[in-house]
Amino acid sequence: MVTVARVVHRYLDVDGVRVFYRESVPERDDAPVLLLLHGFPSASHQFRRLIDVLGVRYRLIAPDYPGFGQTEVPEGFEYSFDRLADVVEGFVRGLGLSRFAMYVFDFGAPVGFRLAVRHPEWVAGLVVQNGNAYEEGLSDMAKDFIWNAQDDQVRGLLTLESTRGQYEGGTADPELVAPDGWTLDQHYLDLPGRKEAQVALAFDYRSNVGQYERWQAWMREHRPPALVTWGVNDLFFPEPGAHAYLRDLPDADLHLFNTGHFALEDHLPEIAPLIAAFLDKTW
């Protein structure tokens, strides 16, 4: 018998922000919960296939941040990583979640770690996929961009060519990467006001680097169970960022893949079973 997850698509108001999210409805009411925190320049749709595969056994919840996907913000919303974390925190409270594992990818790492520091009691486990929390996890190109990027340079990242490159770059077999992801991402990037939102977040990214030591201290203190999966050909977050987690989480399960930034795109068959085993062991 073939079983496919039932997935619902909803909105939740968080202080005037209309947060869109997708959520699987598992067979068990007490199923483990995994909060999926997406990256740039994507949204919750990047987890569609993962939700379909694992959503029968686990409750997977994926919101869109302000400035991404289907989420709608009031006029004058100020974009920063602190504000994204504020909205995700309100989203978690609105859903009544009190314990969950977090999947943090790219922008999901600074959002998720802010949430973890504020509410360590919420975090039952950590799945990290190319989500950086260490200086050595930044390539020279990333460091230059974070500290020296100009407005026009940031906007140059918001084109279809660049968006596609983030999906296909570093992959061993680009034929395994569906074009739907980067095409949909670009649609959202081209909506009114979205490029300005991304420029603001790009200039605020340095605030994340300033919090790395705080996040590392949280890991050392609370020692959450952790699964680290990493595309080693990521141009922004290279392989040393994956190994660095073992300093603070020496019991973490580390898996490296011959791919780039969006590792789920071409390595879902390998990564999904790892996540399932991790949730079964952690919950």
PDB file of C-alpha atoms in Angstrom, residues 85-276:
ATOM      1  CA  ALA A  85      12.530  35.455  14.745  1.00  0.00           C
ATOM      2  CA  ASP A  86       9.851  37.526  16.515  1.00  0.00           C
ATOM      3  CA  VAL A  87       7.280  36.442  13.939  1.00  0.00           C
ATOM      4  CA  VAL A  88       8.314  32.777  14.047  1.00  0.00           C
ATOM      5  CA  GLU A  89       8.182  32.898  17.846  1.00  0.00           C
ATOM      6  CA  GLY A  90       4.647  34.305  17.661  1.00  0.00           C
ATOM      7  CA  PHE A  91       3.774  31.663  15.081  1.00  0.00           C
ATOM      8  CA  VAL A  92       4.951  28.869  17.396  1.00  0.00           C
ATOM      9  CA  ARG A  93       2.946  30.319  20.264  1.00  0.00           C
ATOM     10  CA  GLY A  94      -0.084  30.714  18.028  1.00  0.00           C
ATOM     11  CA  LEU A  95       0.005  27.040  17.112  1.00  0.00           C
ATOM     12  CA  GLY A  96       0.392  26.092  20.773  1.00  0.00           C
ATOM     13  CA  LEU A  97       3.665  24.242  20.224  1.00  0.00           C
ATOM     14  CA  SER A  98       5.708  23.576  23.335  1.00  0.00           C
ATOM     15  CA  ARG A  99       8.223  20.953  22.158  1.00  0.00           C
ATOM     16  CA  PHE A 100       9.570  20.263  18.708  1.00  0.00           C
ATOM     17  CA  ALA A 101      12.690  19.509  16.723  1.00  0.00           C
ATOM     18  CA  MET A 102      13.942  22.218  14.369  1.00  0.00           C
ATOM     19  CA  TYR A 103      15.242  21.831  10.828  1.00  0.00           C
ATOM     20  CA  VAL A 104      17.433  24.870  10.174  1.00  0.00           C
ATOM     21  CA  PHE A 105      18.682  25.639   6.679  1.00  0.00           C
ATOM     22  CA  ASP A 106      20.495  28.790   5.522  1.00  0.00           C
ATOM     23  CA  PHE A 107      18.410  31.750   6.854  1.00  0.00           C
ATOM     24  CA  GLY A 108      16.634  29.190   9.028  1.00  0.00           C
ATOM     25  CA  ALA A 109      19.750  28.910  11.201  1.00  0.00           C
ATOM     26  CA  PRO A 110      19.802  32.535  12.424  1.00  0.00           C
ATOM     27  CA  VAL A 111      16.038  32.470  12.836  1.00  0.00           C
ATOM     28  CA  GLY A 112      16.033  29.106  14.606  1.00  0.00           C
ATOM     29  CA  PHE A 113      18.988  29.790  16.886  1.00  0.00           C
ATOM     30  CA  ARG A 114      17.420  33.052  18.025  1.00  0.00           C
ATOM     31  CA  LEU A 115      14.319  31.051  18.887  1.00  0.00           C
ATOM     32  CA  ALA A 116      16.371  28.407  20.706  1.00  0.00           C
ATOM     33  CA  VAL A 117      18.216  30.956  22.842  1.00  0.00           C
ATOM     34  CA  ARG A 118      14.913  32.566  23.821  1.00  0.00           C
ATOM     35  CA  HIS A 119      13.160  29.251  24.527  1.00  0.00           C
ATOM     36  CA  PRO A 120      15.589  26.375  25.043  1.00  0.00           C
ATOM     37  CA  GLU A 121      12.770  24.335  26.586  1.00  0.00           C
ATOM     38  CA  TRP A 122      11.032  24.207  23.213  1.00  0.00           C
ATOM     39  CA  VAL A 123      13.842  22.505  21.297  1.00  0.00           C
ATOM     40  CA  ALA A 124      13.823  18.707  21.448  1.00  0.00           C
ATOM     41  CA  GLY A 125      16.426  18.298  18.721  1.00  0.00           C
ATOM     42  CA  LEU A 126      18.263  20.016  15.899  1.00  0.00           C
ATOM     43  CA  VAL A 127      18.511  19.067  12.232  1.00  0.00           C
ATOM     44  CA  VAL A 128      21.059  21.286  10.503  1.00  0.00           C
ATOM     45  CA  GLN A 129      21.399  21.398   6.727  1.00  0.00           C
ATOM     46  CA  ASN A 130      23.824  24.012   5.413  1.00  0.00           C
ATOM     47  CA  GLY A 131      22.790  26.347   8.199  1.00  0.00           C
ATOM     48  CA  ASN A 132      25.842  28.088   9.589  1.00  0.00           C
ATOM     49  CA  ALA A 133      26.731  29.124  13.141  1.00  0.00           C
ATOM     50  CA  TYR A 134      30.537  29.355  12.923  1.00  0.00           C
ATOM     51  CA  GLU A 135      33.122  31.748  11.460  1.00  0.00           C
ATOM     52  CA  GLU A 136      34.874  28.886   9.656  1.00  0.00           C
ATOM     53  CA  GLY A 137      31.551  28.060   8.021  1.00  0.00           C
ATOM     54  CA  LEU A 138      31.743  31.254   5.981  1.00  0.00           C
ATOM     55  CA  SER A 139      33.637  31.180   2.696  1.00  0.00           C
ATOM     56  CA  ASP A 140      35.837  34.129   1.724  1.00  0.00           C
ATOM     57  CA  MET A 141      33.151  35.100  -0.767  1.00  0.00           C
ATOM     58  CA  ALA A 142      30.532  35.036   1.989  1.00  0.00           C
ATOM     59  CA  LYS A 143      32.643  37.160   4.326  1.00  0.00           C
ATOM     60  CA  ASP A 144      33.263  39.736   1.637  1.00  0.00           C
ATOM     61  CA  PHE A 145      29.562  39.865   0.813  1.00  0.00           C
ATOM     62  CA  ILE A 146      28.458  40.134   4.444  1.00  0.00           C
ATOM     63  CA  TRP A 147      30.806  42.980   5.329  1.00  0.00           C
ATOM     64  CA  ASN A 148      31.243  44.827   2.014  1.00  0.00           C
ATOM     65  CA  ALA A 149      28.208  44.254  -0.211  1.00  0.00           C
ATOM     66  CA  GLN A 150      26.626  47.265  -1.872  1.00  0.00           C
ATOM     67  CA  ASP A 151      22.961  47.694  -2.793  1.00  0.00           C
ATOM     68  CA  ASP A 152      23.485  46.862  -6.471  1.00  0.00           C
ATOM     69  CA  GLN A 153      25.526  43.778  -5.564  1.00  0.00           C
ATOM     70  CA  VAL A 154      22.711  42.448  -3.377  1.00  0.00           C
ATOM     71  CA  ARG A 155      20.160  43.112  -6.097  1.00  0.00           C
ATOM     72  CA  GLY A 156      22.349  41.171  -8.483  1.00  0.00           C
ATOM     73  CA  LEU A 157      21.636  38.077  -6.388  1.00  0.00           C
ATOM     74  CA  LEU A 158      17.899  38.515  -6.902  1.00  0.00           C
ATOM     75  CA  THR A 159      17.837  37.588 -10.586  1.00  0.00           C
ATOM     76  CA  LEU A 160      16.644  34.354 -12.163  1.00  0.00           C
ATOM     77  CA  GLU A 161      20.180  33.440 -13.222  1.00  0.00           C
ATOM     78  CA  SER A 162      21.482  33.795  -9.686  1.00  0.00           C
ATOM     79  CA  THR A 163      18.493  32.034  -8.121  1.00  0.00           C
ATOM     80  CA  ARG A 164      18.915  29.101 -10.482  1.00  0.00           C
ATOM     81  CA  GLY A 165      22.622  29.007  -9.750  1.00  0.00           C
ATOM     82  CA  GLN A 166      21.975  28.568  -6.046  1.00  0.00           C
ATOM     83  CA  TYR A 167      20.003  25.396  -6.802  1.00  0.00           C
ATOM     84  CA  GLU A 168      22.277  23.870  -9.422  1.00  0.00           C
ATOM     85  CA  GLY A 169      25.644  25.110  -8.175  1.00  0.00           C
ATOM     86  CA  GLY A 170      27.747  22.354  -6.664  1.00  0.00           C
ATOM     87  CA  THR A 171      25.425  19.511  -7.648  1.00  0.00           C
ATOM     88  CA  ALA A 172      26.967  16.377  -9.096  1.00  0.00           C
ATOM     89  CA  ASP A 173      23.939  15.792 -11.331  1.00  0.00           C
ATOM     90  CA  PRO A 174      21.891  18.907 -12.168  1.00  0.00           C
ATOM     91  CA  GLU A 175      19.271  16.692 -13.834  1.00  0.00           C
ATOM     92  CA  LEU A 176      18.126  15.712 -10.327  1.00  0.00           C
ATOM     93  CA  VAL A 177      17.259  19.345  -9.529  1.00  0.00           C
ATOM     94  CA  ALA A 178      13.730  20.264 -10.647  1.00  0.00           C
ATOM     95  CA  PRO A 179      13.333  23.752 -12.146  1.00  0.00           C
ATOM     96  CA  ASP A 180      10.165  24.396 -10.146  1.00  0.00           C
ATOM     97  CA  GLY A 181      12.035  25.556  -7.045  1.00  0.00           C
ATOM     98  CA  TRP A 182      14.050  28.386  -8.540  1.00  0.00           C
ATOM     99  CA  THR A 183      11.183  29.398 -10.851  1.00  0.00           C
ATOM    100  CA  LEU A 184       8.763  29.773  -7.941  1.00  0.00           C
ATOM    101  CA  ASP A 185      11.405  31.501  -5.820  1.00  0.00           C
ATOM    102  CA  GLN A 186      11.933  34.074  -8.554  1.00  0.00           C
ATOM    103  CA  HIS A 187       8.203  34.678  -8.825  1.00  0.00           C
ATOM    104  CA  TYR A 188       8.114  35.633  -5.146  1.00  0.00           C
ATOM    105  CA  LEU A 189      11.304  37.695  -5.393  1.00  0.00           C
ATOM    106  CA  ASP A 190       9.736  39.733  -8.193  1.00  0.00           C
ATOM    107  CA  LEU A 191       6.630  40.665  -6.171  1.00  0.00           C
ATOM    108  CA  PRO A 192       6.333  44.336  -5.127  1.00  0.00           C
ATOM    109  CA  GLY A 193       8.534  45.167  -2.148  1.00  0.00           C
ATOM    110  CA  ARG A 194      10.258  41.808  -1.993  1.00  0.00           C
ATOM    111  CA  LYS A 195      13.621  42.920  -3.344  1.00  0.00           C
ATOM    112  CA  GLU A 196      13.731  45.746  -0.812  1.00  0.00           C
ATOM    113  CA  ALA A 197      13.033  43.197   1.927  1.00  0.00           C
ATOM    114  CA  GLN A 198      15.924  41.021   0.759  1.00  0.00           C
ATOM    115  CA  VAL A 199      18.299  43.976   0.559  1.00  0.00           C
ATOM    116  CA  ALA A 200      17.463  44.879   4.168  1.00  0.00           C
ATOM    117  CA  LEU A 201      18.067  41.301   5.317  1.00  0.00           C
ATOM    118  CA  ALA A 202      21.328  41.074   3.391  1.00  0.00           C
ATOM    119  CA  PHE A 203      22.671  44.154   5.160  1.00  0.00           C
ATOM    120  CA  ASP A 204      21.475  42.759   8.506  1.00  0.00           C
ATOM    121  CA  TYR A 205      23.202  39.402   8.007  1.00  0.00           C
ATOM    122  CA  ARG A 206      26.268  40.657   9.889  1.00  0.00           C
ATOM    123  CA  SER A 207      24.104  40.671  13.032  1.00  0.00           C
ATOM    124  CA  ASN A 208      24.072  36.881  12.808  1.00  0.00           C
ATOM    125  CA  VAL A 209      27.855  36.636  12.838  1.00  0.00           C
ATOM    126  CA  GLY A 210      27.841  38.728  15.988  1.00  0.00           C
ATOM    127  CA  GLN A 211      25.656  36.127  17.699  1.00  0.00           C
ATOM    128  CA  TYR A 212      27.616  33.011  16.756  1.00  0.00           C
ATOM    129  CA  GLU A 213      29.301  32.755  20.155  1.00  0.00           C
ATOM    130  CA  ARG A 214      25.938  33.051  21.896  1.00  0.00           C
ATOM    131  CA  TRP A 215      24.452  30.258  19.798  1.00  0.00           C
ATOM    132  CA  GLN A 216      27.493  28.068  20.362  1.00  0.00           C
ATOM    133  CA  ALA A 217      27.199  28.621  24.118  1.00  0.00           C
ATOM    134  CA  TRP A 218      23.539  27.559  23.923  1.00  0.00           C
ATOM    135  CA  MET A 219      24.563  24.331  22.207  1.00  0.00           C
ATOM    136  CA  ARG A 220      27.264  23.602  24.760  1.00  0.00           C
ATOM    137  CA  GLU A 221      24.911  24.266  27.664  1.00  0.00           C
ATOM    138  CA  HIS A 222      21.840  22.412  26.427  1.00  0.00           C
ATOM    139  CA  ARG A 223      23.450  19.722  24.200  1.00  0.00           C
ATOM    140  CA  PRO A 224      20.387  19.125  22.011  1.00  0.00           C
ATOM    141  CA  PRO A 225      20.450  15.897  20.009  1.00  0.00           C
ATOM    142  CA  ALA A 226      21.616  16.905  16.538  1.00  0.00           C
ATOM    143  CA  LEU A 227      21.744  15.635  12.983  1.00  0.00           C
ATOM    144  CA  VAL A 228      23.984  17.610  10.624  1.00  0.00           C
ATOM    145  CA  THR A 229      23.608  17.043   6.877  1.00  0.00           C
ATOM    146  CA  TRP A 230      25.676  19.208   4.551  1.00  0.00           C
ATOM    147  CA  GLY A 231      26.208  19.825   0.867  1.00  0.00           C
ATOM    148  CA  VAL A 232      29.993  20.181   0.774  1.00  0.00           C
ATOM    149  CA  ASN A 233      30.099  22.200  -2.464  1.00  0.00           C
ATOM    150  CA  ASP A 234      28.145  25.121  -1.005  1.00  0.00           C
ATOM    151  CA  LEU A 235      29.862  28.313  -2.199  1.00  0.00           C
ATOM    152  CA  PHE A 236      28.600  30.352   0.745  1.00  0.00           C
ATOM    153  CA  PHE A 237      28.716  27.821   3.613  1.00  0.00           C
ATOM    154  CA  PRO A 238      31.641  25.425   2.989  1.00  0.00           C
ATOM    155  CA  GLU A 239      32.281  22.063   4.634  1.00  0.00           C
ATOM    156  CA  PRO A 240      34.234  23.344   7.696  1.00  0.00           C
ATOM    157  CA  GLY A 241      30.977  24.830   8.977  1.00  0.00           C
ATOM    158  CA  ALA A 242      29.543  21.332   9.244  1.00  0.00           C
ATOM    159  CA  HIS A 243      32.498  19.907  11.178  1.00  0.00           C
ATOM    160  CA  ALA A 244      32.480  22.897  13.530  1.00  0.00           C
ATOM    161  CA  TYR A 245      29.225  21.726  15.102  1.00  0.00           C
ATOM    162  CA  LEU A 246      31.061  18.761  16.568  1.00  0.00           C
ATOM    163  CA  ARG A 247      33.022  21.090  18.834  1.00  0.00           C
ATOM    164  CA  ASP A 248      29.900  22.055  20.731  1.00  0.00           C
ATOM    165  CA  LEU A 249      27.780  18.989  19.957  1.00  0.00           C
ATOM    166  CA  PRO A 250      30.300  16.120  19.954  1.00  0.00           C
ATOM    167  CA  ASP A 251      27.542  13.498  19.794  1.00  0.00           C
ATOM    168  CA  ALA A 252      25.963  15.002  16.675  1.00  0.00           C
ATOM    169  CA  ASP A 253      25.435  12.682  13.713  1.00  0.00           C
ATOM    170  CA  LEU A 254      27.269  14.221  10.720  1.00  0.00           C
ATOM    171  CA  HIS A 255      26.628  13.318   7.073  1.00  0.00           C
ATOM    172  CA  LEU A 256      28.285  15.003   4.094  1.00  0.00           C
ATOM    173  CA  PHE A 257      26.931  14.962   0.549  1.00  0.00           C
ATOM    174  CA  ASN A 258      28.495  15.708  -2.820  1.00  0.00           C
ATOM    175  CA  THR A 259      26.150  18.553  -3.658  1.00  0.00           C
ATOM    176  CA  GLY A 260      25.623  22.255  -3.146  1.00  0.00           C
ATOM    177  CA  HIS A 261      23.407  24.536  -1.085  1.00  0.00           C
ATOM    178  CA  PHE A 262      19.967  22.977  -1.636  1.00  0.00           C
ATOM    179  CA  ALA A 263      20.961  19.439  -0.675  1.00  0.00           C
ATOM    180  CA  LEU A 264      17.361  18.194  -0.361  1.00  0.00           C
ATOM    181  CA  GLU A 265      16.796  18.817  -4.054  1.00  0.00           C
ATOM    182  CA  ASP A 266      19.036  15.973  -5.209  1.00  0.00           C
ATOM    183  CA  HIS A 267      19.643  13.978  -1.999  1.00  0.00           C
ATOM    184  CA  LEU A 268      16.172  13.612  -0.519  1.00  0.00           C
ATOM    185  CA  PRO A 269      16.328   9.771  -0.752  1.00  0.00           C
ATOM    186  CA  GLU A 270      19.429   9.796   1.468  1.00  0.00           C
ATOM    187  CA  ILE A 271      18.500  12.633   3.857  1.00  0.00           C
ATOM    188  CA  ALA A 272      14.837  11.796   4.566  1.00  0.00           C
ATOM    189  CA  PRO A 273      15.620   8.401   6.204  1.00  0.00           C
ATOM    190  CA  LEU A 274      18.264  10.083   8.356  1.00  0.00           C
ATOM    191  CA  ILE A 275      15.698  12.588   9.592  1.00  0.00           C
ATOM    192  CA  ALA A 276      13.165   9.851  10.277  1.00  0.00           C
TER     193      ALA A 276
END
